[in-house]
Coordinates of C-alpha atoms and ligand atoms in Angstrom, one line a residue:
X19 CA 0.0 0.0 0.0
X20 CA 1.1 3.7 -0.9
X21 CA 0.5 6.0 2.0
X22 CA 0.0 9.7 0.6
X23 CA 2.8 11.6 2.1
X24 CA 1.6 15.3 3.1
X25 CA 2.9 18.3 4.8
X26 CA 0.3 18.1 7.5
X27 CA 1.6 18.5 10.8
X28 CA 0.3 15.0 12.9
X29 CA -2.0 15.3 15.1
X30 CA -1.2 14.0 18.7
X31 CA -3.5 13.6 21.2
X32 CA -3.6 12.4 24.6
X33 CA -6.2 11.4 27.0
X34 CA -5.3 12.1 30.3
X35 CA -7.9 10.2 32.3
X36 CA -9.9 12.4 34.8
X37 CA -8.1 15.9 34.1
X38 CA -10.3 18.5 35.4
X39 CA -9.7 21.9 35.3
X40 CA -9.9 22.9 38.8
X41 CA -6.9 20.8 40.1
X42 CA -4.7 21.4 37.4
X43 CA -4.8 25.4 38.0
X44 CA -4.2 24.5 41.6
X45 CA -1.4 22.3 40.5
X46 CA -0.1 24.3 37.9
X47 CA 0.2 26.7 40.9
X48 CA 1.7 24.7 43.5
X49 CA 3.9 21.7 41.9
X50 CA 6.1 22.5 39.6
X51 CA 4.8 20.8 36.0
X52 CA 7.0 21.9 33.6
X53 CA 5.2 19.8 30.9
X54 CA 1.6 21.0 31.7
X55 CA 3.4 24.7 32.1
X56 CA 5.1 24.1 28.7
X57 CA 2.0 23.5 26.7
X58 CA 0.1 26.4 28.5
X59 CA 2.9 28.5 27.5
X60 CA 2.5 27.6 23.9
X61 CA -1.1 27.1 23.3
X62 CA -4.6 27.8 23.8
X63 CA -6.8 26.6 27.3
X64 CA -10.0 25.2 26.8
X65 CA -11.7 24.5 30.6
X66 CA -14.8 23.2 29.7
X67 CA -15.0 20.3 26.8
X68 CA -18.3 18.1 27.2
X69 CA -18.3 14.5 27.4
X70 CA -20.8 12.2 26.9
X71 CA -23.2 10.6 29.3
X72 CA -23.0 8.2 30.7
X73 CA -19.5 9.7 31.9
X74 CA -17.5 6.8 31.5
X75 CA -14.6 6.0 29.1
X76 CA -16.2 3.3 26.5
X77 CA -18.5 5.4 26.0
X78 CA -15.9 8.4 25.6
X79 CA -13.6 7.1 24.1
X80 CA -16.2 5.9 21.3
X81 CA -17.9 9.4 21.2
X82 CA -14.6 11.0 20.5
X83 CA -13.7 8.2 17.9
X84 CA -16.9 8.4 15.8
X85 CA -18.3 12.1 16.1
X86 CA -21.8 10.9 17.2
X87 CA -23.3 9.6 21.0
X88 CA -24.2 6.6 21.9
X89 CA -27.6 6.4 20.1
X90 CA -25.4 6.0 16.5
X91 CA -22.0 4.6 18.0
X92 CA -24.2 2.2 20.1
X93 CA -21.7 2.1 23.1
X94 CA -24.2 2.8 26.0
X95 CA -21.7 2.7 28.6
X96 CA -19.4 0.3 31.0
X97 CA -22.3 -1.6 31.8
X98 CA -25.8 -2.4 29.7
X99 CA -27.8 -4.6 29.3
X100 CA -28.7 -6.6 25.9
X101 CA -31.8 -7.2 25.3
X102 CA -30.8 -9.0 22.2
X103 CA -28.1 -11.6 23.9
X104 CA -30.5 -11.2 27.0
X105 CA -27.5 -10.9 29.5
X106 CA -25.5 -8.3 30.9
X107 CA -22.5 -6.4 29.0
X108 CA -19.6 -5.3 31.4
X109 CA -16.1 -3.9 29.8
X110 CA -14.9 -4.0 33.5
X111 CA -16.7 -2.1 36.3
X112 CA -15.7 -4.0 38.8
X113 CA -13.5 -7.5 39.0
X114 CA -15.9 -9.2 41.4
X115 CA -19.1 -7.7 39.1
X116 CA -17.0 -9.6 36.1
X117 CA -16.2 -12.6 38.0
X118 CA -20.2 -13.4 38.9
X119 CA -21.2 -12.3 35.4
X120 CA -18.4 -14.7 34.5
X121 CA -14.9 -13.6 33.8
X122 CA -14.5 -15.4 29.7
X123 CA -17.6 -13.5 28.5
X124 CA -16.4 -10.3 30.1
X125 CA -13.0 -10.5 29.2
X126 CA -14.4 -11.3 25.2
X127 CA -16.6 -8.4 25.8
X128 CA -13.8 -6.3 26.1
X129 CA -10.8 -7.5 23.9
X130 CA -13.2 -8.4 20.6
X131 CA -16.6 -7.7 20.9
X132 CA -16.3 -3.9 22.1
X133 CA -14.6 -3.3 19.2
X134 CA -16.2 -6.3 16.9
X135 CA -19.3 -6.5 17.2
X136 CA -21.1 -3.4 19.8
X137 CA -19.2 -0.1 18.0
X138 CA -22.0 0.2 15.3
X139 CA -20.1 -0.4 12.0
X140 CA -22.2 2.2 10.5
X141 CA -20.0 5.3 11.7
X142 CA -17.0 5.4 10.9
X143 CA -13.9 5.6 14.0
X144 CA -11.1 8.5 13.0
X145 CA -9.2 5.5 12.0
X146 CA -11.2 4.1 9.9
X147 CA -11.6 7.8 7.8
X148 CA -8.0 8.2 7.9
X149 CA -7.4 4.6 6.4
X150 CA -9.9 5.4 3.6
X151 CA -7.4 8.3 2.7
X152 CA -4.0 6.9 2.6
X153 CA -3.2 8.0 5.8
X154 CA -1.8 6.1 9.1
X155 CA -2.8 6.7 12.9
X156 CA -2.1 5.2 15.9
X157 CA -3.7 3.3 19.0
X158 CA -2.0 3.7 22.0
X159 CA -3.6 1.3 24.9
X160 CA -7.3 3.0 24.6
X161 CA -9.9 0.0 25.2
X162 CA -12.0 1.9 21.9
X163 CA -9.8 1.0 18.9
X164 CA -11.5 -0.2 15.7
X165 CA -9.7 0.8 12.6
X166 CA -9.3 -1.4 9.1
X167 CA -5.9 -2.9 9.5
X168 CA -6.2 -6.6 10.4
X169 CA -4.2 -7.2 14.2
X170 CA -3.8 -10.5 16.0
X171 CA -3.9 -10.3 20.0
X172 CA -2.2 -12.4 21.9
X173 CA -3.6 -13.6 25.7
X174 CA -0.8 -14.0 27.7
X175 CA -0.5 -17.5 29.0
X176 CA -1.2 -15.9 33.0
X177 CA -4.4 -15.1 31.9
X178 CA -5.4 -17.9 30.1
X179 CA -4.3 -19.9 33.2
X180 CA -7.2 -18.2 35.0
X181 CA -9.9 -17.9 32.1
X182 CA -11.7 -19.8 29.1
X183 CA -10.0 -17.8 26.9
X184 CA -9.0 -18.1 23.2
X185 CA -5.2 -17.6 22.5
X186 CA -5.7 -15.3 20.1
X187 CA -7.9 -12.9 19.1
X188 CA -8.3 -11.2 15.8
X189 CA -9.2 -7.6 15.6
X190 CA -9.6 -4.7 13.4
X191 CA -7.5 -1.3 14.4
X192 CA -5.3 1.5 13.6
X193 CA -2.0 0.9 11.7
X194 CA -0.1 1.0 14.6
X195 CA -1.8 -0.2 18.0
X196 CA -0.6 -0.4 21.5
X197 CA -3.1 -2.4 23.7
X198 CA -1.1 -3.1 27.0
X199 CA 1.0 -6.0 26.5
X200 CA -1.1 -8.4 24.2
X201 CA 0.1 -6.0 21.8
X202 CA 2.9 -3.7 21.4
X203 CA 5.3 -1.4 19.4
X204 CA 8.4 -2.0 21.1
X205 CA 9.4 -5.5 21.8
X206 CA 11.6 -4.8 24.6
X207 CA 9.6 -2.6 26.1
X208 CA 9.3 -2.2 30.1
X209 CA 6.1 -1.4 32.1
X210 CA 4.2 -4.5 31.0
X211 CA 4.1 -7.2 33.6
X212 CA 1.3 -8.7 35.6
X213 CA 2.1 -6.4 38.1
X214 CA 2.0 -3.5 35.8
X215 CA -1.9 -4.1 35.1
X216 CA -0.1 -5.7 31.7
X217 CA 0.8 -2.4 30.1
X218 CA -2.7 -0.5 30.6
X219 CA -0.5 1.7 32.8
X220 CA 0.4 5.7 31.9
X221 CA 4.4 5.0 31.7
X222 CA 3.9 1.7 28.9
X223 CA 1.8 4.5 27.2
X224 CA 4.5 7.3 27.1
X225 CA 7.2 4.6 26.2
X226 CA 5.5 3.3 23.3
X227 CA 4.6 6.8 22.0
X228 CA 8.5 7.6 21.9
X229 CA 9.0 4.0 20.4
X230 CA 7.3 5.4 17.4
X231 CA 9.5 9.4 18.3
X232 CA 12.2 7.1 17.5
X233 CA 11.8 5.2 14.4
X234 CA 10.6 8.6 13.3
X235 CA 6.7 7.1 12.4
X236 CA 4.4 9.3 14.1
X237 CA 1.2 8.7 12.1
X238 CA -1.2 11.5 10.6
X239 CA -3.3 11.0 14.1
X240 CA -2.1 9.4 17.4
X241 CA -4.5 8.5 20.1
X242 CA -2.4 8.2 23.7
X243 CA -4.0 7.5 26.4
X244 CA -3.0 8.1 30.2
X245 CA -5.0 5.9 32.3
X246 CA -3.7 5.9 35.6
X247 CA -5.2 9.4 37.3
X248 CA -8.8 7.7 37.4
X249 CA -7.7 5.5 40.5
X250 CA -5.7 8.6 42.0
X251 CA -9.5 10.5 42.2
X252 CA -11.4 7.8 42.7
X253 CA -9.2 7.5 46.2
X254 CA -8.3 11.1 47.1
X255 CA -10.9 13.2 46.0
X256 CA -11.0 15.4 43.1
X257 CA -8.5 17.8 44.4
X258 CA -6.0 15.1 44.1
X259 CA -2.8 16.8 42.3
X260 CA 0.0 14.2 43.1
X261 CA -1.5 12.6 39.9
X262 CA -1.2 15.5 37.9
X263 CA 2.3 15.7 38.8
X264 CA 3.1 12.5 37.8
X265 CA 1.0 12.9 34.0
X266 CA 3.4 15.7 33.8
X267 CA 6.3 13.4 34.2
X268 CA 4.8 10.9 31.4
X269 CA 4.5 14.1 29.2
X270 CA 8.0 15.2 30.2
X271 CA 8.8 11.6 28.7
X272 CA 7.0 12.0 25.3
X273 CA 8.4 15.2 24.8
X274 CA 12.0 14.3 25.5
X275 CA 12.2 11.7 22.8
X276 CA 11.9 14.6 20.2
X277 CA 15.3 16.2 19.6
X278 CA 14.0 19.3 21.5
X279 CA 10.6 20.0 23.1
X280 CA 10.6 23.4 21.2
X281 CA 10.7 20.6 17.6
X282 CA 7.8 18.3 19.3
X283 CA 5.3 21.3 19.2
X284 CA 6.5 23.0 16.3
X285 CA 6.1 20.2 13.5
X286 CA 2.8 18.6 15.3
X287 CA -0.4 19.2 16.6
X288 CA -1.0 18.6 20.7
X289 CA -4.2 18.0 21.7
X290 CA -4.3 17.3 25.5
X291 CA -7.5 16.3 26.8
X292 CA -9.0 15.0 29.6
X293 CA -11.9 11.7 29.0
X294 CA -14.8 12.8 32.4
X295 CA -14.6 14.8 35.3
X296 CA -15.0 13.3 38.9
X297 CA -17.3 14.2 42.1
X298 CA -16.7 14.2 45.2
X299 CA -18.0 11.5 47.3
X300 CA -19.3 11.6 51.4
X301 CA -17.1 10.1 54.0
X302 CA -20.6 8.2 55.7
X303 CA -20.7 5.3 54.0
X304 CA -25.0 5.2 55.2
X305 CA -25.0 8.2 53.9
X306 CA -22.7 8.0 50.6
X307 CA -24.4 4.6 49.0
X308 CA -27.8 5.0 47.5
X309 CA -29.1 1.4 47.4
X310 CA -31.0 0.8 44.4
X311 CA -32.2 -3.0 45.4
X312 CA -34.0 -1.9 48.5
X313 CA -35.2 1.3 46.7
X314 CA -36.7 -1.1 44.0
X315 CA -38.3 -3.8 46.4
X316 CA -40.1 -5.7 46.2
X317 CA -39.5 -6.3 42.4
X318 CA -37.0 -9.5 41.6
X319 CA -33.8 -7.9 40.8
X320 CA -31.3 -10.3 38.9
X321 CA -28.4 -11.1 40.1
X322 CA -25.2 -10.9 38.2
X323 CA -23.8 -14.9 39.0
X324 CA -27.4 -15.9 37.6
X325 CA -27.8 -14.0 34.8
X326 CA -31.4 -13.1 33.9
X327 CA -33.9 -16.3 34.7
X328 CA -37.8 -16.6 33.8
X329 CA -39.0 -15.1 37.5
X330 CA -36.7 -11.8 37.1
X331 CA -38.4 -8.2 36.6
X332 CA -35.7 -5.5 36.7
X333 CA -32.3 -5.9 35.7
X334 CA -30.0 -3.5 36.9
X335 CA -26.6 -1.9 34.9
X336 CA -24.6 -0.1 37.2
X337 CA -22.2 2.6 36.4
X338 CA -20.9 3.9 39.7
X339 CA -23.3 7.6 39.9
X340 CA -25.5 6.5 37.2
X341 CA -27.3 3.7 36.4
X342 CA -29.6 2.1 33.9
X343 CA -33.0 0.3 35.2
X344 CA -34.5 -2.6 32.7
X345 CA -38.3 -3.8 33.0
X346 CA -37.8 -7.1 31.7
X347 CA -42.1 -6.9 30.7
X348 CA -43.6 -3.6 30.8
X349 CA -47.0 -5.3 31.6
X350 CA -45.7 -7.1 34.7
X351 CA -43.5 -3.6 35.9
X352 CA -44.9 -0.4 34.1
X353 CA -41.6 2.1 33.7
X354 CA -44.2 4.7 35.6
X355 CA -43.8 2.0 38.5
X356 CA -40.1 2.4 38.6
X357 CA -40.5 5.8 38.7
X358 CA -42.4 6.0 41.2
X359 CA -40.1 4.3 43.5
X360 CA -37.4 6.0 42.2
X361 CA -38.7 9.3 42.7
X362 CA -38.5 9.0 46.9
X363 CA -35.1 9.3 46.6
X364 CA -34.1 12.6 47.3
X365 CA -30.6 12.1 46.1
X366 CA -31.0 11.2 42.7
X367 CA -30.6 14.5 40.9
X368 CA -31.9 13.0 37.1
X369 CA -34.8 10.2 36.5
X370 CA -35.3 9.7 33.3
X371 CA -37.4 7.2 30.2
X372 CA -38.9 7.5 27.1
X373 CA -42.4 7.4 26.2
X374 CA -42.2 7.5 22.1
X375 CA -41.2 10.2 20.9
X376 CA -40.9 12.0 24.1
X377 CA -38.6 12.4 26.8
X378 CA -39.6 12.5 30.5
X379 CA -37.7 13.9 33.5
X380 CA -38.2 13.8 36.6
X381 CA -35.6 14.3 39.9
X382 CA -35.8 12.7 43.3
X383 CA -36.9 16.3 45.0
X384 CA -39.1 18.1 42.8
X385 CA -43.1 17.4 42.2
X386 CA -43.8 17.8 38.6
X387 CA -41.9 16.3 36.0
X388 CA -40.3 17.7 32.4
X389 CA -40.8 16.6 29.0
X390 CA -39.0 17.3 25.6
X391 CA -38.7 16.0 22.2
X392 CA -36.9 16.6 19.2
X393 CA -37.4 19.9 16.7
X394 CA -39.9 22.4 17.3
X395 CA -38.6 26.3 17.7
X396 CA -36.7 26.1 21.0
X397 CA -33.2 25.7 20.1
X398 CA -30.7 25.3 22.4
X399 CA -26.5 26.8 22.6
X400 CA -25.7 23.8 20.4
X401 CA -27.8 24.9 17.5
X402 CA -30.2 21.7 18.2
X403 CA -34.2 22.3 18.0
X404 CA -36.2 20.7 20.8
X405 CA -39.6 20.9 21.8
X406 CA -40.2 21.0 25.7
X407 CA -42.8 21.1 28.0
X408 CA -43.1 21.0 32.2
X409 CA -40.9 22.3 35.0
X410 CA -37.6 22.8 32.5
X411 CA -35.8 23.9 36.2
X412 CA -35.4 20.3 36.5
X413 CA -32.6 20.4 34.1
X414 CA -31.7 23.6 35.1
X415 CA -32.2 25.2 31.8
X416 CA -32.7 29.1 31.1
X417 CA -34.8 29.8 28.4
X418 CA -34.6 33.4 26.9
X419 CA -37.6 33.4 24.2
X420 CA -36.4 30.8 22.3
X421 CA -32.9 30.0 23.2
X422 CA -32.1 27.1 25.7
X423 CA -28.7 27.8 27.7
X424 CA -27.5 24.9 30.0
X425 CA -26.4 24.8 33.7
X426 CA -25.5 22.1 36.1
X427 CA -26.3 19.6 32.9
X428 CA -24.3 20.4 30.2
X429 CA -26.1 19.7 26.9
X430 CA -28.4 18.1 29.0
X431 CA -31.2 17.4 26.1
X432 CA -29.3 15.9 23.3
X433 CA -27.2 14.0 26.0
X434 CA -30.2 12.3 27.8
X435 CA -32.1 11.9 24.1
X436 CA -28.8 9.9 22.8
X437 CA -28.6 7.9 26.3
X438 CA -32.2 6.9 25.9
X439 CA -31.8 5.9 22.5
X440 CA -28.4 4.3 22.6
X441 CA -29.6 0.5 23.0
X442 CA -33.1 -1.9 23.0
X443 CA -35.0 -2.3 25.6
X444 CA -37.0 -0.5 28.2
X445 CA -35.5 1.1 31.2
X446 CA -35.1 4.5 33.1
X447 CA -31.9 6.0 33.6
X448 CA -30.6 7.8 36.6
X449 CA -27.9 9.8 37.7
X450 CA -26.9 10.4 41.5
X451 CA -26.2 14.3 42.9
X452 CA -22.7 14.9 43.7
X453 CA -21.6 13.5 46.7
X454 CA -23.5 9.9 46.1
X455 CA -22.7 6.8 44.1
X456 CA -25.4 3.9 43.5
X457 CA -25.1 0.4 45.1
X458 CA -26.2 -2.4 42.9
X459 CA -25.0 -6.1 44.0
X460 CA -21.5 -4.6 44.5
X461 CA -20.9 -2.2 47.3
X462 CA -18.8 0.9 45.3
X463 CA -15.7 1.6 47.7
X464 CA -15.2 5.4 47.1
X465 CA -16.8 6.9 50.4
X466 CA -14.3 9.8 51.3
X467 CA -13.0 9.8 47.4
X468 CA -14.6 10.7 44.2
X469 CA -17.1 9.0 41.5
X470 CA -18.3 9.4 38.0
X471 CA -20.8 7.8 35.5
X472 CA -23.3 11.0 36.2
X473 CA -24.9 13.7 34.7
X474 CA -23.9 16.2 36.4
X475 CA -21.6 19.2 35.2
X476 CA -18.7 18.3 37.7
X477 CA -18.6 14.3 36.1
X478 CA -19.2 16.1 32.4
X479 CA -17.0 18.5 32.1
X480 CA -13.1 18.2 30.8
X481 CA -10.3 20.6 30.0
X482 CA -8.4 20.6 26.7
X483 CA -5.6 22.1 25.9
X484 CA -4.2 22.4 22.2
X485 CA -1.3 23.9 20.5
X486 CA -0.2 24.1 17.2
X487 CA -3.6 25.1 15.7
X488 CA -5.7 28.4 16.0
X489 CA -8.9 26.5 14.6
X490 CA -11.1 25.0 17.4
X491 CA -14.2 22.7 16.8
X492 CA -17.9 23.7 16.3
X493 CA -18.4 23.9 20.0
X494 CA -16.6 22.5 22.7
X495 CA -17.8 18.9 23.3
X496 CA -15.9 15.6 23.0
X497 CA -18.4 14.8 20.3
X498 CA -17.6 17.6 17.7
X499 CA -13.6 16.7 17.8
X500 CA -13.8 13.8 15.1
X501 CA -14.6 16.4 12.4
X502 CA -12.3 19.1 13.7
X503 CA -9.6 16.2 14.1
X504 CA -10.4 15.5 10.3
X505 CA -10.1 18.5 9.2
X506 CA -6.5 19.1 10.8
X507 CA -5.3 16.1 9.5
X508 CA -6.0 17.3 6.0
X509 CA -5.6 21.1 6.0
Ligands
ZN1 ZN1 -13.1 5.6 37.2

């Protein structure tokens, strides 16, 4: 194959897991960064990108990779369920969630049918478009990958100890793809051992970005991504910085494999980005944990080892502060029944379900409820039409005449109208007020930490930070980079 050669500058852009804005000024202030302060020297600050919802990184990661939410990339979120393979899909919430549901059809979830099978093959992934035009890009150790170029994974023998587990699998994904240690650019490599999570760790990320630095084959587009800071918040709280610091370090390590850091930003294009945003959690554990199963009593709830039998009625998918509810028979359990239960819950800041072609919204501490649907003559600060109806304070919307502005929810319409679209099946979804997380089966252990998966602003909202380029995208949300991304790569 030919590749068109160009004199576009590549794109390269890293996803630093669970960069917020807030403790990176405070760490830009108090640590020394001198990668962070590098890149803010040189280019432009963006504090508030939008990401998808549910906030978590599947569905991200898939969102920044195809242009569209969930309801076209089909990627609902960590955890769904199918209504077509009747079971529960987890990409890894949780190891003891994946080791009831049965650790072979999570793990196959993940490594093929992610990728394979659930990313709807009709949108395109940025790799995909950059294949179709000659050009290369790279996959470094994101779980959303699918390009056209044919890759063979292999399951290190540990694993396969452990697990039912094919020996290889056979994917489709960028030219050059990094995914931890079943496979890898550099063969001698470090960073990749069982007891470095098998490469799905930040520094095996920066080492085999400067694997490609060095054999000079940085692709049109590089995808990089940072995982580690998402455990850091998750533990300490959103304020945590020491993580910071040490994303500054892998950056320091990417930058230093380019002759001089002054080259690395003058013949490419940075795009540093965070994937979701993180709130805080309560120390009380009574207090911190909403439980959905008693909430949702006395209806059978099914439970993960059992997968979903005859005498079932809700099924549960649990996404740390959000989580979707499934009536398994809408005659047995109306949705208006979940509701209802759901609704004496003062903590749940979003209830939400579709009735046709409307919307309705309700929260745990107001009376009436809120409807909308798509067109009609309201238009909101993302140029889409909606028409609403009800208590709109609900979603904390302003409404000047005709124009919708957003607050605590950012892009609160299209985002809840993709979420409620994005799979089969009939079910509410939820979203918990900072400060909570939802308890399903599993107990979630981030009491005195943080938590994401919800709707709210503080989960939704990510910094960005680009230089090498005055253009920006449409408007600042994770879901208008693909064609702004595009673009760069062939201006
Ligand atoms: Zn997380």
């Amino acid at each position: 194959m030919t590749y068109i050669t160009t004199s576009n500058k590549p794109v390269i852009t890293v996803m630093l897991d669970t960069l917020m804005d807030q403790p990176l000024q405070l760490a830009l202030k108090e640590e020394t960064l001198p990668a962070f302060t590098y890149f803010m020297e040189h280019g432009t600050y963006y504090s508030s990108v939008v990401a998808p919802f549910p906030t978590m990184s599947v569905n991200v990661e898939s969102t920044l990779l195809t242009g569209h939410y969930s309801d076209q990339h089909g990627i609902p979120a960590l955890t769904w369920y199918s209504e077509k393979e009747n079971r529960i899909i987890n990409y890894g919430t949780h190891l003891i969630d994946q080791m009831k549901l049965g650790l072979s059809k999570c793990l196959k979830d993940t490594l093929y049918r992610l990728n394979n099978e659930h990313l709807n093959t009709k949108v395109k992934t940025i790799h995909e478009e950059l294949d179709e035009q000659g050009k290369k890009s790279a996959s470094i150790n994101p779980l959303v990958n699918r390009g056209n170029v044919p890759h063979r994974l292999t399951i290190p023998s540990f694993i396969r100890f452990f697990v039912t587990i094919d020996k290889h699998i056979e994917t489709q994904t960028a030219a050059k793809y990094v995914y931890g240690r079943l496979s890898r650019l550099d063969p001698n490599g470090k960073y990749s051992s069982v007891w470095h999570k098998y490469g799905f760790n930040n520094k095996f990320s920066a080492q085999e970005f400067t694997h490609l630095v060095n054999n000079h084959d940085i692709p049109d587009f590089s995808l990089v991504y940072l995982p580690d800071h998402d455990k850091n918040v998750h533990k300490r709280g959103p304020m945590d910085t020491k993580g910071i610091k040490e994303m500054d370090k892998n950056l320091q390590t990417m930058l230093d494999s380019f002759p001089t850091w002054q080259e690395a930003l003058d013949n490419h294009i940075w795009i540093l980005i965070g994937d979701n945003g993180q709130s805080g959690i309560k120390d009380d554990k009574t207090q911190a944990f909403v439980d959905l199963r008693k909430l949702l009593k006395p209806l059978k709830v099914t439970k993960l080892s059992k997968g979903v039998r005859k005498e079932d009625q809700v099924v549960l998918a649990n996404n740390l502060r959000s989580c979707f509810i499934y009536s398994l028979d809408t005659d047995d359990v109306p949705l208006t029944e979940i509701v209802e239960k759901l609704k004496t819950e003062e903590r749940f800041d979003m209830i939400s379900w579709k009735i046709d072609q409307w919307i309705h919204v309700a929260a745990g501490d107001k009376k009436e409820s809120f409807q909308f649907k798509e067109g009609g003559k309201v238009k909101d600060e993302f140029d889409q039409t909606w028409e609403i109806r009800g208590d709109h304070s609900i979603l904390d919307l302003t409404i000047t005449g005709n124009d919708v502005t957003f607050g605590d929810f950012p892009d609160a319409l299209k985002r809840l109208h993709s979420t409620l679209h994005s799979h089969e099946g009939d079910f509410v979804v939820i979203s918990a007020k900072p400060g909570y997380e939802l308890r399903g089966e599993v107990t979630p252990s981030h009491a005195g930490g943080a938590s994401h998966g919800g709707f709210h602003k503080n989960d939704s909202l990510i910094p960005m930070l680009v230089t090498g380029t005055e253009t920006t995208p449409d408007f600042f949300r994770m879901v208008d980079l693909k064609k702004w991304i595009l673009a760069l790569t062939s201006s």
